[in-house]
Coordinates of C-alpha atoms and ligand atoms in Angstrom, one line a residue:
M1 CA 21.6 -27.8 19.0
K2 CA 18.5 -30.0 18.5
S3 CA 16.9 -27.6 16.1
L4 CA 20.2 -27.6 14.0
V5 CA 20.1 -31.4 13.9
T6 CA 16.5 -31.4 13.0
S7 CA 17.1 -29.0 10.1
I8 CA 20.0 -31.0 8.8
I9 CA 17.9 -34.1 8.8
A10 CA 15.1 -32.2 7.2
L11 CA 17.5 -31.0 4.5
L12 CA 18.8 -34.5 3.8
F13 CA 15.3 -35.8 3.7
C14 CA 14.3 -33.1 1.3
S15 CA 17.0 -33.8 -1.3
V16 CA 17.1 -37.5 -1.0
V17 CA 13.6 -38.6 -0.5
W18 CA 11.4 -35.6 -1.5
G19 CA 13.4 -34.3 -4.5
G20 CA 13.9 -30.6 -4.3
Y21 CA 12.7 -27.1 -4.4
L22 CA 11.7 -25.5 -7.7
E23 CA 11.8 -22.0 -6.4
E24 CA 14.6 -21.9 -3.8
D25 CA 14.9 -18.2 -3.9
Q26 CA 11.2 -17.4 -3.6
D27 CA 10.3 -15.0 -0.7
V28 CA 7.8 -16.9 1.4
L29 CA 7.4 -14.3 4.1
I30 CA 3.8 -13.0 4.3
P31 CA 3.8 -9.2 4.1
K32 CA 2.7 -7.5 7.3
D33 CA -0.5 -6.1 5.8
W34 CA -1.9 -9.5 5.5
T35 CA -3.4 -11.1 8.7
H36 CA -3.2 -14.8 9.4
S37 CA -6.6 -16.2 9.9
G38 CA -5.9 -19.9 10.5
A39 CA -4.9 -23.1 8.8
V40 CA -6.9 -24.4 5.9
S41 CA -9.0 -27.5 6.6
P42 CA -7.6 -30.7 5.0
T43 CA -10.7 -31.2 2.9
E44 CA -10.8 -27.7 1.4
E45 CA -10.4 -27.5 -2.4
L46 CA -7.4 -25.6 -3.8
E47 CA -6.6 -24.7 -7.4
L48 CA -2.9 -24.9 -8.3
T49 CA -1.2 -24.0 -11.5
F50 CA 1.6 -26.2 -12.8
A51 CA 4.0 -24.6 -15.3
L52 CA 5.4 -27.4 -17.4
K53 CA 8.8 -27.1 -19.0
Q54 CA 8.5 -25.9 -22.6
Q55 CA 10.5 -26.9 -25.6
N56 CA 12.4 -24.8 -28.1
V57 CA 12.7 -21.7 -25.9
D58 CA 15.9 -20.7 -27.8
L59 CA 14.1 -20.9 -31.0
L60 CA 11.2 -18.9 -29.7
E61 CA 13.6 -16.2 -28.6
E62 CA 15.3 -16.2 -31.9
T63 CA 11.9 -16.0 -33.7
L64 CA 10.9 -13.1 -31.6
R65 CA 14.1 -11.3 -32.5
L66 CA 13.5 -11.8 -36.2
V67 CA 9.8 -10.9 -36.3
S68 CA 10.5 -7.7 -34.2
D69 CA 13.6 -6.4 -36.0
P70 CA 12.6 -4.1 -38.8
D71 CA 15.9 -5.0 -40.6
S72 CA 15.1 -8.7 -40.7
A73 CA 13.3 -10.3 -43.7
Q74 CA 11.0 -12.0 -41.1
Y75 CA 9.8 -8.6 -39.7
G76 CA 6.1 -8.7 -38.9
K77 CA 5.7 -12.4 -39.8
H78 CA 4.0 -13.1 -36.6
L79 CA 2.9 -16.6 -35.4
S80 CA -0.6 -17.8 -34.6
L81 CA -1.3 -19.4 -31.2
E82 CA -1.3 -22.8 -33.0
E83 CA 2.2 -22.1 -34.3
V84 CA 3.4 -21.0 -30.9
S85 CA 1.9 -24.2 -29.5
F86 CA 3.7 -26.3 -32.0
L87 CA 7.0 -24.7 -31.0
V88 CA 6.8 -24.6 -27.2
R89 CA 4.4 -27.5 -26.3
P90 CA 6.1 -29.6 -23.5
S91 CA 7.6 -32.9 -24.7
A92 CA 5.5 -36.0 -24.6
L93 CA 7.8 -37.3 -21.8
S94 CA 7.3 -34.1 -19.7
Q95 CA 3.5 -34.4 -20.2
K96 CA 3.5 -38.0 -19.3
V97 CA 5.7 -37.7 -16.2
V98 CA 3.7 -34.8 -14.8
H99 CA 0.3 -36.5 -15.5
H100 CA 1.5 -39.7 -13.9
W101 CA 2.7 -37.8 -10.9
L102 CA -0.7 -36.0 -10.4
Q103 CA -2.6 -39.2 -11.1
S104 CA -0.7 -41.2 -8.6
H105 CA -1.9 -38.6 -6.0
G106 CA -5.5 -39.0 -7.2
I107 CA -5.5 -35.6 -9.0
T108 CA -7.5 -35.9 -12.2
N109 CA -9.5 -32.6 -12.2
C110 CA -7.1 -30.6 -14.4
L111 CA -7.6 -28.0 -17.2
T112 CA -4.9 -27.3 -19.8
V113 CA -4.3 -24.5 -22.3
R114 CA -3.9 -24.4 -26.0
T115 CA -0.1 -24.4 -25.7
G116 CA -0.2 -27.4 -23.3
D117 CA 2.3 -25.8 -21.0
F118 CA 0.1 -24.9 -18.0
L119 CA -2.1 -27.3 -16.1
Q120 CA -4.7 -26.0 -13.6
C121 CA -5.7 -28.7 -11.1
S122 CA -8.1 -28.8 -8.2
M123 CA -7.3 -31.0 -5.2
T124 CA -7.8 -30.9 -1.4
A125 CA -5.3 -29.2 0.8
E126 CA -4.4 -32.6 2.3
V127 CA -3.5 -34.0 -1.2
A128 CA -1.7 -30.7 -2.1
E129 CA 0.5 -31.0 1.0
K130 CA 1.4 -34.6 0.2
L131 CA 2.1 -33.7 -3.5
L132 CA 4.3 -30.8 -2.6
P133 CA 6.2 -31.8 0.6
G134 CA 7.0 -28.8 2.8
S135 CA 3.9 -26.8 1.9
K136 CA 1.5 -25.8 4.6
F137 CA -1.6 -24.0 3.5
Q138 CA -2.9 -21.1 5.6
R139 CA -5.5 -18.4 5.1
Y140 CA -4.7 -14.7 5.2
V141 CA -6.9 -11.7 4.9
R142 CA -6.3 -8.0 3.9
D143 CA -9.0 -5.3 3.4
G144 CA -11.7 -8.0 3.2
Q145 CA -9.9 -10.0 0.6
S146 CA -9.0 -13.6 1.6
V147 CA -6.3 -15.7 0.0
V148 CA -4.8 -19.2 0.7
R149 CA -1.0 -19.5 0.5
S150 CA 1.7 -21.8 1.9
S151 CA 3.6 -20.5 4.9
A152 CA 6.6 -22.7 4.0
P153 CA 8.5 -23.5 0.8
Y154 CA 7.4 -26.5 -1.3
S155 CA 9.4 -29.3 -3.0
V156 CA 8.5 -31.7 -5.7
H157 CA 9.6 -35.3 -6.3
D158 CA 12.9 -35.7 -8.1
D159 CA 11.3 -37.5 -11.0
V160 CA 9.2 -34.4 -12.0
R161 CA 11.5 -31.6 -11.1
Q162 CA 13.1 -31.3 -14.4
H163 CA 9.7 -31.3 -16.1
L164 CA 8.3 -28.3 -14.2
D165 CA 9.3 -24.6 -14.0
F166 CA 7.2 -23.8 -10.9
V167 CA 3.9 -24.4 -9.2
G168 CA 1.7 -21.4 -8.9
G169 CA -0.7 -20.6 -6.0
L170 CA 1.7 -21.2 -3.1
H171 CA 3.5 -18.0 -2.5
R172 CA 3.0 -14.8 -4.4
L173 CA 0.4 -12.5 -3.0
P174 CA -1.6 -9.8 -4.8
P175 CA 0.5 -6.7 -4.5
K176 CA -0.9 -3.7 -2.7
G177 CA -2.6 -1.2 -4.8
Q178 CA -0.6 1.9 -5.5
D179 CA -1.5 5.2 -4.0
L180 CA -2.5 7.1 -7.1
T181 CA -3.2 10.5 -5.4
K182 CA 0.1 12.2 -5.1
A183 CA -1.4 15.4 -3.7
S184 CA -1.5 13.6 -0.3
S185 CA 2.0 12.5 -0.4
N186 CA 4.6 14.5 1.6
L187 CA 7.3 13.5 -0.9
H188 CA 5.8 16.1 -3.2
H189 CA 7.6 19.3 -2.2
K190 CA 8.8 20.5 -5.6
H191 CA 6.0 23.0 -6.2
S192 CA 2.7 23.6 -4.7
K193 CA 0.8 23.7 -8.0
A194 CA -2.1 21.6 -6.8
S195 CA -4.7 24.3 -6.2
L196 CA -4.1 26.1 -9.5
H197 CA -3.4 23.4 -12.0
L198 CA -6.4 22.4 -14.1
G199 CA -5.1 18.9 -14.5
V200 CA -4.4 16.5 -17.4
T201 CA -7.5 15.6 -19.5
P202 CA -7.8 13.7 -22.8
S203 CA -7.8 17.0 -24.7
I204 CA -4.5 18.1 -23.0
L205 CA -2.9 14.8 -23.8
R206 CA -4.2 14.8 -27.4
T207 CA -2.8 18.3 -27.9
R208 CA 0.5 17.7 -26.3
Y209 CA 1.1 14.6 -28.3
N210 CA -0.2 16.2 -31.5
L211 CA -3.3 14.0 -32.1
T212 CA -5.8 15.7 -34.4
T213 CA -9.6 15.1 -34.3
A214 CA -9.0 12.7 -37.3
D215 CA -6.5 10.6 -35.3
V216 CA -8.9 8.0 -34.1
G217 CA -9.3 4.3 -34.9
S218 CA -11.2 3.1 -38.0
A219 CA -9.6 -0.3 -38.9
Q220 CA -11.6 -3.5 -38.8
N221 CA -10.3 -6.0 -36.3
N222 CA -8.1 -3.6 -34.3
S223 CA -8.5 -3.7 -30.6
Q224 CA -6.7 -2.9 -27.3
A225 CA -7.0 -4.1 -23.7
V226 CA -6.2 -3.2 -20.1
A227 CA -5.8 -5.8 -17.3
Q228 CA -6.7 -5.4 -13.7
F229 CA -5.6 -7.6 -10.8
L230 CA -6.5 -5.9 -7.6
E231 CA -10.1 -6.6 -7.1
Q232 CA -10.8 -3.3 -9.0
Y233 CA -13.7 -2.7 -11.2
Y234 CA -14.5 0.0 -13.7
H235 CA -18.1 1.1 -14.0
S236 CA -19.5 1.7 -17.5
T237 CA -21.5 4.7 -16.1
D238 CA -18.2 6.3 -15.1
L239 CA -16.8 5.8 -18.5
S240 CA -19.9 7.4 -20.2
E241 CA -19.7 10.3 -17.7
F242 CA -16.0 10.7 -18.3
M243 CA -16.5 10.8 -22.1
G244 CA -19.4 13.2 -21.7
L245 CA -17.2 15.6 -19.7
F246 CA -13.9 15.2 -21.4
G247 CA -14.5 13.5 -24.8
R248 CA -16.3 16.2 -26.6
T249 CA -13.4 17.2 -28.9
F250 CA -12.8 13.8 -30.5
P251 CA -14.7 10.8 -31.8
H252 CA -14.6 7.9 -29.3
L253 CA -16.4 4.9 -28.0
T254 CA -18.3 5.1 -24.8
Q255 CA -18.4 1.4 -24.0
V256 CA -16.0 -1.4 -23.4
D257 CA -16.3 -4.1 -26.1
R258 CA -15.6 -7.1 -24.0
V259 CA -15.0 -7.8 -20.3
V260 CA -13.0 -11.0 -19.7
G261 CA -13.3 -12.3 -16.2
T262 CA -15.6 -11.5 -13.3
Q263 CA -16.5 -7.9 -12.6
G264 CA -17.5 -7.9 -8.9
V265 CA -20.1 -5.7 -7.5
G266 CA -19.4 -2.6 -5.4
K267 CA -17.4 0.5 -5.8
A268 CA -15.4 1.3 -8.8
G269 CA -11.6 1.3 -8.4
L270 CA -9.6 4.4 -9.3
E271 CA -6.9 2.4 -11.1
A272 CA -9.5 0.5 -13.2
S273 CA -11.4 3.7 -14.1
L274 CA -8.1 5.5 -15.0
D275 CA -6.8 2.7 -17.3
V276 CA -10.1 2.3 -19.2
E277 CA -10.8 6.0 -19.5
Y278 CA -7.4 6.9 -20.8
I279 CA -6.7 4.1 -23.2
M280 CA -10.1 4.9 -24.8
S281 CA -9.1 8.6 -25.0
T282 CA -5.8 8.3 -26.9
G283 CA -6.7 5.0 -28.6
A284 CA -10.0 6.7 -29.3
N285 CA -12.6 4.8 -31.3
I286 CA -10.7 1.5 -30.9
P287 CA -12.6 -1.5 -29.5
T288 CA -11.4 -2.1 -26.0
W289 CA -11.3 -5.2 -23.7
V290 CA -11.0 -5.2 -20.0
F291 CA -9.4 -8.3 -18.4
T292 CA -10.7 -8.1 -14.8
N293 CA -9.4 -10.1 -11.9
P294 CA -8.5 -13.4 -13.4
G295 CA -8.0 -16.1 -10.9
R296 CA -10.7 -15.5 -8.3
H297 CA -10.1 -18.6 -6.4
E298 CA -8.3 -18.0 -3.1
T299 CA -5.2 -20.0 -4.1
Q300 CA -4.8 -18.4 -7.6
E301 CA -2.3 -15.7 -8.4
P302 CA -4.2 -13.1 -10.5
F303 CA -1.3 -12.1 -12.7
L304 CA -0.3 -15.7 -13.5
E305 CA -4.0 -16.4 -14.3
W306 CA -3.9 -13.6 -16.8
M307 CA -0.8 -15.1 -18.4
V308 CA -2.5 -18.5 -18.5
L309 CA -5.5 -16.9 -20.2
L310 CA -3.3 -15.4 -22.9
S311 CA -2.1 -18.8 -23.9
N312 CA -5.7 -20.0 -24.2
I313 CA -7.3 -17.3 -26.4
S314 CA -6.3 -17.2 -30.1
D315 CA -7.8 -13.9 -31.1
L316 CA -6.5 -11.3 -28.6
P317 CA -6.3 -7.5 -28.8
W318 CA -3.0 -6.3 -30.3
V319 CA -2.0 -4.0 -27.4
H320 CA -2.3 -4.7 -23.7
T321 CA -1.5 -2.3 -20.8
V322 CA -0.8 -3.4 -17.3
S323 CA -0.1 -1.5 -14.1
Y324 CA 1.3 -4.3 -12.0
G325 CA 4.6 -4.9 -10.5
D326 CA 6.6 -6.6 -7.7
D327 CA 10.1 -6.2 -6.4
E328 CA 12.4 -8.5 -8.4
D329 CA 14.0 -9.6 -5.1
S330 CA 10.6 -10.9 -3.8
L331 CA 10.1 -13.4 -6.7
S332 CA 11.9 -16.6 -7.6
T333 CA 14.2 -16.6 -10.6
A334 CA 12.4 -19.6 -11.9
Y335 CA 9.1 -17.7 -11.9
M336 CA 10.5 -14.6 -13.5
M337 CA 12.3 -16.6 -16.2
R338 CA 9.1 -18.5 -17.1
I339 CA 6.9 -15.4 -17.1
N340 CA 9.5 -13.9 -19.4
I341 CA 9.0 -16.8 -21.8
E342 CA 5.3 -16.1 -21.6
F343 CA 6.1 -12.5 -22.8
M344 CA 8.1 -14.0 -25.7
K345 CA 5.1 -16.2 -26.6
A346 CA 2.8 -13.0 -26.8
G347 CA 5.5 -11.0 -28.7
V348 CA 5.9 -13.6 -31.5
R349 CA 2.1 -13.4 -32.0
G350 CA 2.3 -9.7 -32.6
I351 CA 1.0 -8.7 -29.3
S352 CA 2.5 -5.5 -27.6
L353 CA 2.7 -5.7 -23.8
L354 CA 3.1 -2.4 -22.0
F355 CA 3.9 -2.3 -18.3
A356 CA 4.1 0.7 -16.0
S357 CA 7.6 1.3 -14.8
G358 CA 6.5 1.7 -11.1
D359 CA 6.0 4.7 -8.9
S360 CA 9.0 4.6 -6.6
G361 CA 11.8 5.9 -8.8
A362 CA 14.9 3.7 -8.6
G363 CA 13.4 2.1 -5.5
C364 CA 15.4 1.2 -2.4
R365 CA 16.4 -2.1 -0.8
H366 CA 18.0 -2.2 2.6
L367 CA 20.8 -4.8 2.4
T368 CA 22.6 -4.5 5.6
K369 CA 22.9 -1.8 8.2
G370 CA 23.7 1.4 6.4
Q371 CA 24.0 -0.4 3.0
N372 CA 21.3 0.0 0.4
S373 CA 20.8 -0.6 -3.3
F374 CA 18.2 0.3 -5.8
R375 CA 15.3 -2.1 -6.2
P376 CA 14.2 -3.1 -9.7
S377 CA 10.7 -4.1 -10.3
F378 CA 9.3 -7.0 -12.4
P379 CA 7.7 -7.3 -15.1
A380 CA 9.0 -3.7 -15.8
S381 CA 12.5 -5.2 -15.9
S382 CA 11.7 -7.9 -18.5
P383 CA 13.5 -7.4 -21.8
Y384 CA 10.4 -8.6 -23.7
V385 CA 7.9 -6.0 -22.6
T386 CA 7.8 -2.2 -23.3
T387 CA 8.0 -0.4 -20.1
V388 CA 6.5 3.1 -19.7
G389 CA 7.8 5.8 -17.4
G390 CA 6.3 9.1 -16.3
T391 CA 6.7 12.9 -16.9
S392 CA 5.2 16.2 -15.7
F393 CA 4.8 19.5 -17.5
K394 CA 7.7 21.8 -16.7
N395 CA 5.3 24.7 -16.3
P396 CA 2.3 23.2 -14.6
F397 CA 0.0 26.0 -15.8
K398 CA 0.9 25.7 -19.5
M399 CA 1.2 23.0 -22.0
S400 CA 4.9 23.4 -21.8
F401 CA 7.6 20.7 -22.4
E402 CA 7.9 17.7 -20.2
V403 CA 10.4 16.9 -17.4
T404 CA 10.8 13.9 -15.2
D405 CA 8.1 12.9 -12.9
Y406 CA 10.2 12.2 -9.8
I407 CA 8.2 9.0 -9.1
S408 CA 8.9 7.4 -12.6
G409 CA 10.2 3.9 -12.0
G410 CA 13.5 3.1 -13.7
G411 CA 16.8 1.3 -13.4
F412 CA 18.6 -1.9 -14.2
S413 CA 17.6 -5.5 -13.7
N414 CA 19.5 -7.9 -11.5
V415 CA 17.9 -10.9 -13.2
F416 CA 17.7 -10.2 -16.9
P417 CA 20.9 -9.4 -18.8
M418 CA 20.9 -6.4 -21.1
P419 CA 19.3 -7.2 -24.4
E420 CA 21.2 -6.5 -27.6
Y421 CA 18.6 -3.9 -28.9
Q422 CA 19.4 -1.5 -26.1
A423 CA 23.1 -2.0 -25.5
G424 CA 24.2 1.1 -27.5
A425 CA 21.7 3.4 -26.1
V426 CA 22.5 2.4 -22.5
Q427 CA 26.2 2.6 -23.0
S428 CA 26.0 6.1 -24.3
Y429 CA 24.0 7.1 -21.3
L430 CA 26.4 5.5 -18.8
Q431 CA 29.4 7.1 -20.5
A432 CA 28.0 10.6 -21.1
G433 CA 26.7 10.9 -17.6
A434 CA 29.5 9.0 -15.8
A435 CA 30.4 11.8 -13.4
D436 CA 26.8 12.2 -12.3
L437 CA 25.8 8.6 -11.8
P438 CA 24.8 7.1 -8.5
P439 CA 27.5 4.8 -6.9
Q440 CA 28.1 1.6 -8.8
S441 CA 27.1 -0.4 -5.7
Y442 CA 23.5 0.7 -6.1
F443 CA 22.8 -0.8 -9.5
N444 CA 23.8 -3.4 -12.0
T445 CA 25.0 -2.1 -15.4
S446 CA 24.9 -5.5 -17.0
G447 CA 21.1 -5.8 -16.5
R448 CA 18.2 -4.9 -18.7
A449 CA 17.6 -1.2 -18.3
Y450 CA 14.2 0.4 -18.2
P451 CA 11.9 2.3 -19.0
D452 CA 11.7 2.3 -22.8
I453 CA 9.3 5.2 -23.3
A454 CA 7.2 7.6 -21.3
A455 CA 4.2 9.9 -21.1
L456 CA 2.6 12.4 -18.7
S457 CA 1.9 10.8 -15.3
D458 CA 0.9 13.7 -13.2
N459 CA -2.4 15.3 -12.2
Y460 CA -4.9 13.4 -14.2
W461 CA -8.7 13.8 -14.0
V462 CA -10.5 10.5 -13.6
V463 CA -14.2 9.9 -13.1
T464 CA -14.8 7.1 -10.5
N465 CA -18.1 6.3 -8.8
M466 CA -19.7 9.2 -10.7
L467 CA -17.3 11.8 -9.4
P468 CA -14.6 13.6 -11.3
I469 CA -11.4 13.3 -9.3
P470 CA -8.3 15.5 -9.9
W471 CA -4.6 14.9 -9.0
V472 CA -4.5 11.2 -10.0
S473 CA -0.8 10.5 -10.7
G474 CA 1.5 7.5 -11.4
T475 CA 2.9 5.5 -14.3
S476 CA -0.4 3.7 -14.2
A477 CA -1.7 6.8 -16.1
S478 CA 1.1 7.1 -18.6
T479 CA 0.9 3.4 -19.6
P480 CA -2.6 3.3 -21.1
V481 CA -1.9 6.7 -22.8
V482 CA 1.1 5.2 -24.6
G483 CA -0.9 2.0 -25.2
G484 CA -3.6 4.0 -27.0
V485 CA -1.0 5.8 -29.2
L486 CA 0.5 2.4 -30.3
S487 CA -3.0 1.2 -31.0
L488 CA -3.6 4.2 -33.3
I489 CA -0.4 3.3 -35.2
N490 CA -1.5 -0.3 -35.4
D491 CA -4.8 1.0 -36.8
Q492 CA -3.0 2.9 -39.6
R493 CA -0.8 -0.1 -40.3
L494 CA -3.8 -2.4 -40.6
L495 CA -5.5 -0.1 -43.0
K496 CA -2.4 -0.2 -45.2
G497 CA -2.4 -4.0 -45.0
L498 CA 0.8 -4.1 -42.9
P499 CA 1.3 -6.3 -39.9
V500 CA 0.9 -4.8 -36.4
L501 CA 3.9 -3.5 -34.4
G502 CA 4.0 -6.4 -32.0
F503 CA 7.0 -6.3 -29.6
L504 CA 8.1 -2.7 -30.2
N505 CA 11.5 -2.4 -28.4
P506 CA 13.9 -3.4 -31.2
R507 CA 12.2 -1.0 -33.6
L508 CA 11.8 1.7 -30.9
Y509 CA 15.6 1.7 -30.1
K510 CA 16.5 1.8 -33.8
L511 CA 14.6 5.2 -34.2
N512 CA 17.3 6.6 -31.9
G513 CA 14.9 9.0 -30.3
Q514 CA 13.4 10.3 -33.6
A515 CA 9.7 11.1 -33.4
L516 CA 9.8 11.3 -29.6
F517 CA 10.0 14.4 -27.3
D518 CA 13.2 13.8 -25.4
V519 CA 13.0 14.5 -21.7
T520 CA 16.2 15.8 -20.4
E521 CA 15.5 17.4 -17.0
G522 CA 15.0 16.1 -13.5
C523 CA 15.9 13.0 -11.5
H524 CA 13.7 10.4 -9.8
L525 CA 13.6 9.1 -6.2
S526 CA 15.7 6.5 -4.6
C527 CA 17.1 5.6 -1.2
I528 CA 17.0 8.3 1.5
D529 CA 20.5 7.7 2.8
E530 CA 23.8 9.6 3.1
Q531 CA 25.3 8.3 -0.1
V532 CA 22.5 9.1 -2.6
Q533 CA 20.2 11.4 -0.5
G534 CA 17.0 10.4 -2.2
R535 CA 18.3 10.9 -5.7
G536 CA 18.3 8.0 -8.3
F537 CA 19.1 8.5 -11.9
C538 CA 18.6 11.7 -13.9
A539 CA 17.1 12.3 -17.3
A540 CA 19.6 13.2 -20.0
P541 CA 19.6 13.7 -23.8
S542 CA 18.6 10.6 -25.7
W543 CA 17.7 7.4 -23.8
D544 CA 17.8 7.5 -19.9
P545 CA 16.7 5.1 -17.2
V546 CA 14.0 7.6 -15.9
T547 CA 12.0 8.4 -19.0
G548 CA 13.4 6.1 -21.6
W549 CA 13.5 7.7 -25.1
G550 CA 10.8 10.3 -24.1
T551 CA 7.2 10.9 -25.0
P552 CA 5.4 10.4 -28.3
N553 CA 5.0 13.0 -31.0
Y554 CA 2.2 11.1 -32.7
P555 CA 2.4 12.3 -36.4
A556 CA 6.2 11.9 -36.4
L557 CA 6.0 8.5 -34.7
L558 CA 3.3 7.4 -37.0
A559 CA 5.4 8.4 -40.0
A560 CA 8.4 6.6 -38.6
L561 CA 6.5 3.4 -37.9
L562 CA 4.3 3.3 -41.0
E563 CA 6.7 1.6 -43.3
K564 CA 7.5 -2.1 -43.5
Ligands
NAG1 C1 -8.9 -23.2 -22.3 O1 -9.9 -23.1 -23.2 C2 -10.6 -24.4 -23.4 C3 -11.7 -24.1 -24.5 O2 -11.2 -23.5 -25.6 C4 -11.2 -24.8 -22.2 O3 -11.8 -26.1 -22.3 C5 -10.1 -25.0 -21.1 O4 -10.7 -25.3 -19.9 C6 -9.4 -23.6 -20.9 N1 -8.3 -23.8 -20.0 C7 -8.3 -23.1 -18.8 C8 -7.0 -23.3 -18.0 O5 -9.2 -22.4 -18.4
NAG2 C1 3.9 18.6 -32.6 O1 4.1 19.3 -31.3 C2 5.2 20.1 -31.1 C3 5.2 20.6 -29.7 O2 4.0 20.8 -29.2 C4 5.3 21.1 -32.2 O3 6.5 21.9 -32.1 C5 5.3 20.5 -33.6 O4 5.3 21.4 -34.6 C6 4.0 19.6 -33.7 N1 3.8 19.0 -34.9 C7 4.5 18.0 -35.5 C8 4.0 17.5 -36.9 O5 5.5 17.5 -35.1
NAG3 C1 -10.8 -10.4 -35.8 O1 -11.7 -10.8 -36.8 C2 -12.1 -12.1 -36.7 C3 -12.9 -12.4 -38.0 O2 -13.7 -11.4 -38.3 C4 -12.9 -12.3 -35.4 O3 -13.2 -13.7 -35.3 C5 -11.9 -12.0 -34.2 O4 -12.7 -12.1 -33.0 C6 -11.4 -10.6 -34.4 N1 -10.4 -10.4 -33.3 C7 -10.4 -9.4 -32.4 C8 -9.4 -9.4 -31.4 O5 -11.2 -8.5 -32.5
NAG4 C1 23.6 -8.3 -12.2 O1 22.8 -8.7 -13.4 C2 23.2 -9.9 -13.9 C3 22.3 -10.1 -15.1 O2 22.6 -9.2 -16.0 C4 23.1 -11.0 -12.9 O3 23.6 -12.3 -13.5 C5 23.9 -10.7 -11.7 O4 23.7 -11.7 -10.7 C6 23.5 -9.3 -11.2 N1 24.2 -9.0 -10.0 C7 23.7 -8.8 -8.8 C8 24.6 -8.3 -7.8 O5 22.5 -8.9 -8.6

């Protein structure tokens, strides 16, 4: 009884005196793989990120629609960072209220960004806990990495609540790196091809996707990027060795153009090596940037820090590929909505953001005893990014046609409604395959459906720590491959004086599958239960929520995307 009364009083106190929660639905449970290593001392310095409410978000969304729709007169009329800033910058009132609130707590050490909509401030843990009632900062460790997060939800004063979207650095933890070696996975029982298969290399990809030796970058001012968030580093010696082994058949660069962030010392990461080696093999000869582990302070969220950086750099590469994702249900709606606005801000600037669709098929969420549903992943489920799924060769020994890679992430968002650009394609899939669909209780047909496109994701060769490693698999592999292909198309567009592709989806869906190899065979994973027995969605002619529209046939895709 006592605890009930206490919590009622606490609730009243929260809403009347404190204000309220900005992220009521944020999962604050610390995953089991992190170990609690004690409370943070009151004098310890924390770095928190304040996401200020932006203005003109509807106008931003409409502008993105116009500049990305090939049938609009505004197509390709991208905005500069200054113009984006002019549009979304928080109102003078919001800025004043938030600054006043921080100052009244003695917080003056803040950095802002060009768009004025993020503030990064340092303060002691004691001050942070007063500023954000409810928060309790603790230290957690995993595999030698240490982070500081709050073990309880935070609230903010009522006066500032309407001027903030969320405060970063309290809850979201870096996700666990994905297991990229499928050979070790017991889920892989389809065929025992491992010992005989030679594996996917740049020349296999270039042949399959019809890239000739001449299909490499040459435009001035074209560039592409990969982003890493898991304390993973690439080694430039691995990249040179990789190109020495696998790059002999096409002109390429052997060095990264620019590293943004801090490359730690120590072993190279498989994921980081994979991303860099493959974006530079399809997007060959195109200057490449690596964003590495932004937000190294213990309270910072690396993915959020990367988003903050994008709002502070005016000249960015045109294509970014990212292999990062969290379950939608572990994140607050406020956070996802705001990050989605950040994606719009990048899109109107002509920047293409590509995300891996994930490696758990449709995913599985246990709701109640015996009741499951699929589990969409964010940012893959954002309507304003291009999401990349995965395929395997039908005949593993030959460069045959592609079928579903059963790990390929895909499904329907429970947060973002279905965008207009895909409504027709998704309806066709749902109607044509009605008899064969998983039960309706497992997914949400009104949500944004993904992926949009795909590429091979199975049995790659990667050089890491000076060793060539086979059997590397996952949509982390297909994403930089598609990124490189888009960069090549941007290259040809820039040579013709055309604007870059920018946010691709509206144009991609209008192609109606033209110029892509349609993937029509195979299903991906989902819940191992009686109802669906491990089967999620299945590939089908045209668009499907396993492989999107399919994989790129470069010369045809170039021709289709080289006008306007
Ligand atoms: C953004 O860039 C400016 C310099 O252009 C810098 O002064 C500022 O600290 C940066 N903001 C953040 C959050 O790093
Ligand atoms: C591209 O590749 C496919 C399959 O490998 C092939 O059938 C086609 O002729 C190639 N060329 C073009 C220009 O599409
Ligand atoms: C594009 O070119 C301009 C002017 O030459 C340069 O300042 C800028 O850094 C380049 N941008 C990229 C992303 O390479
Ligand atoms: C289904 O998705 C819509 C957004 O399209 C959302 O509003 C709704 O809450 C979702 N339903 C469930 C059960 O999550």
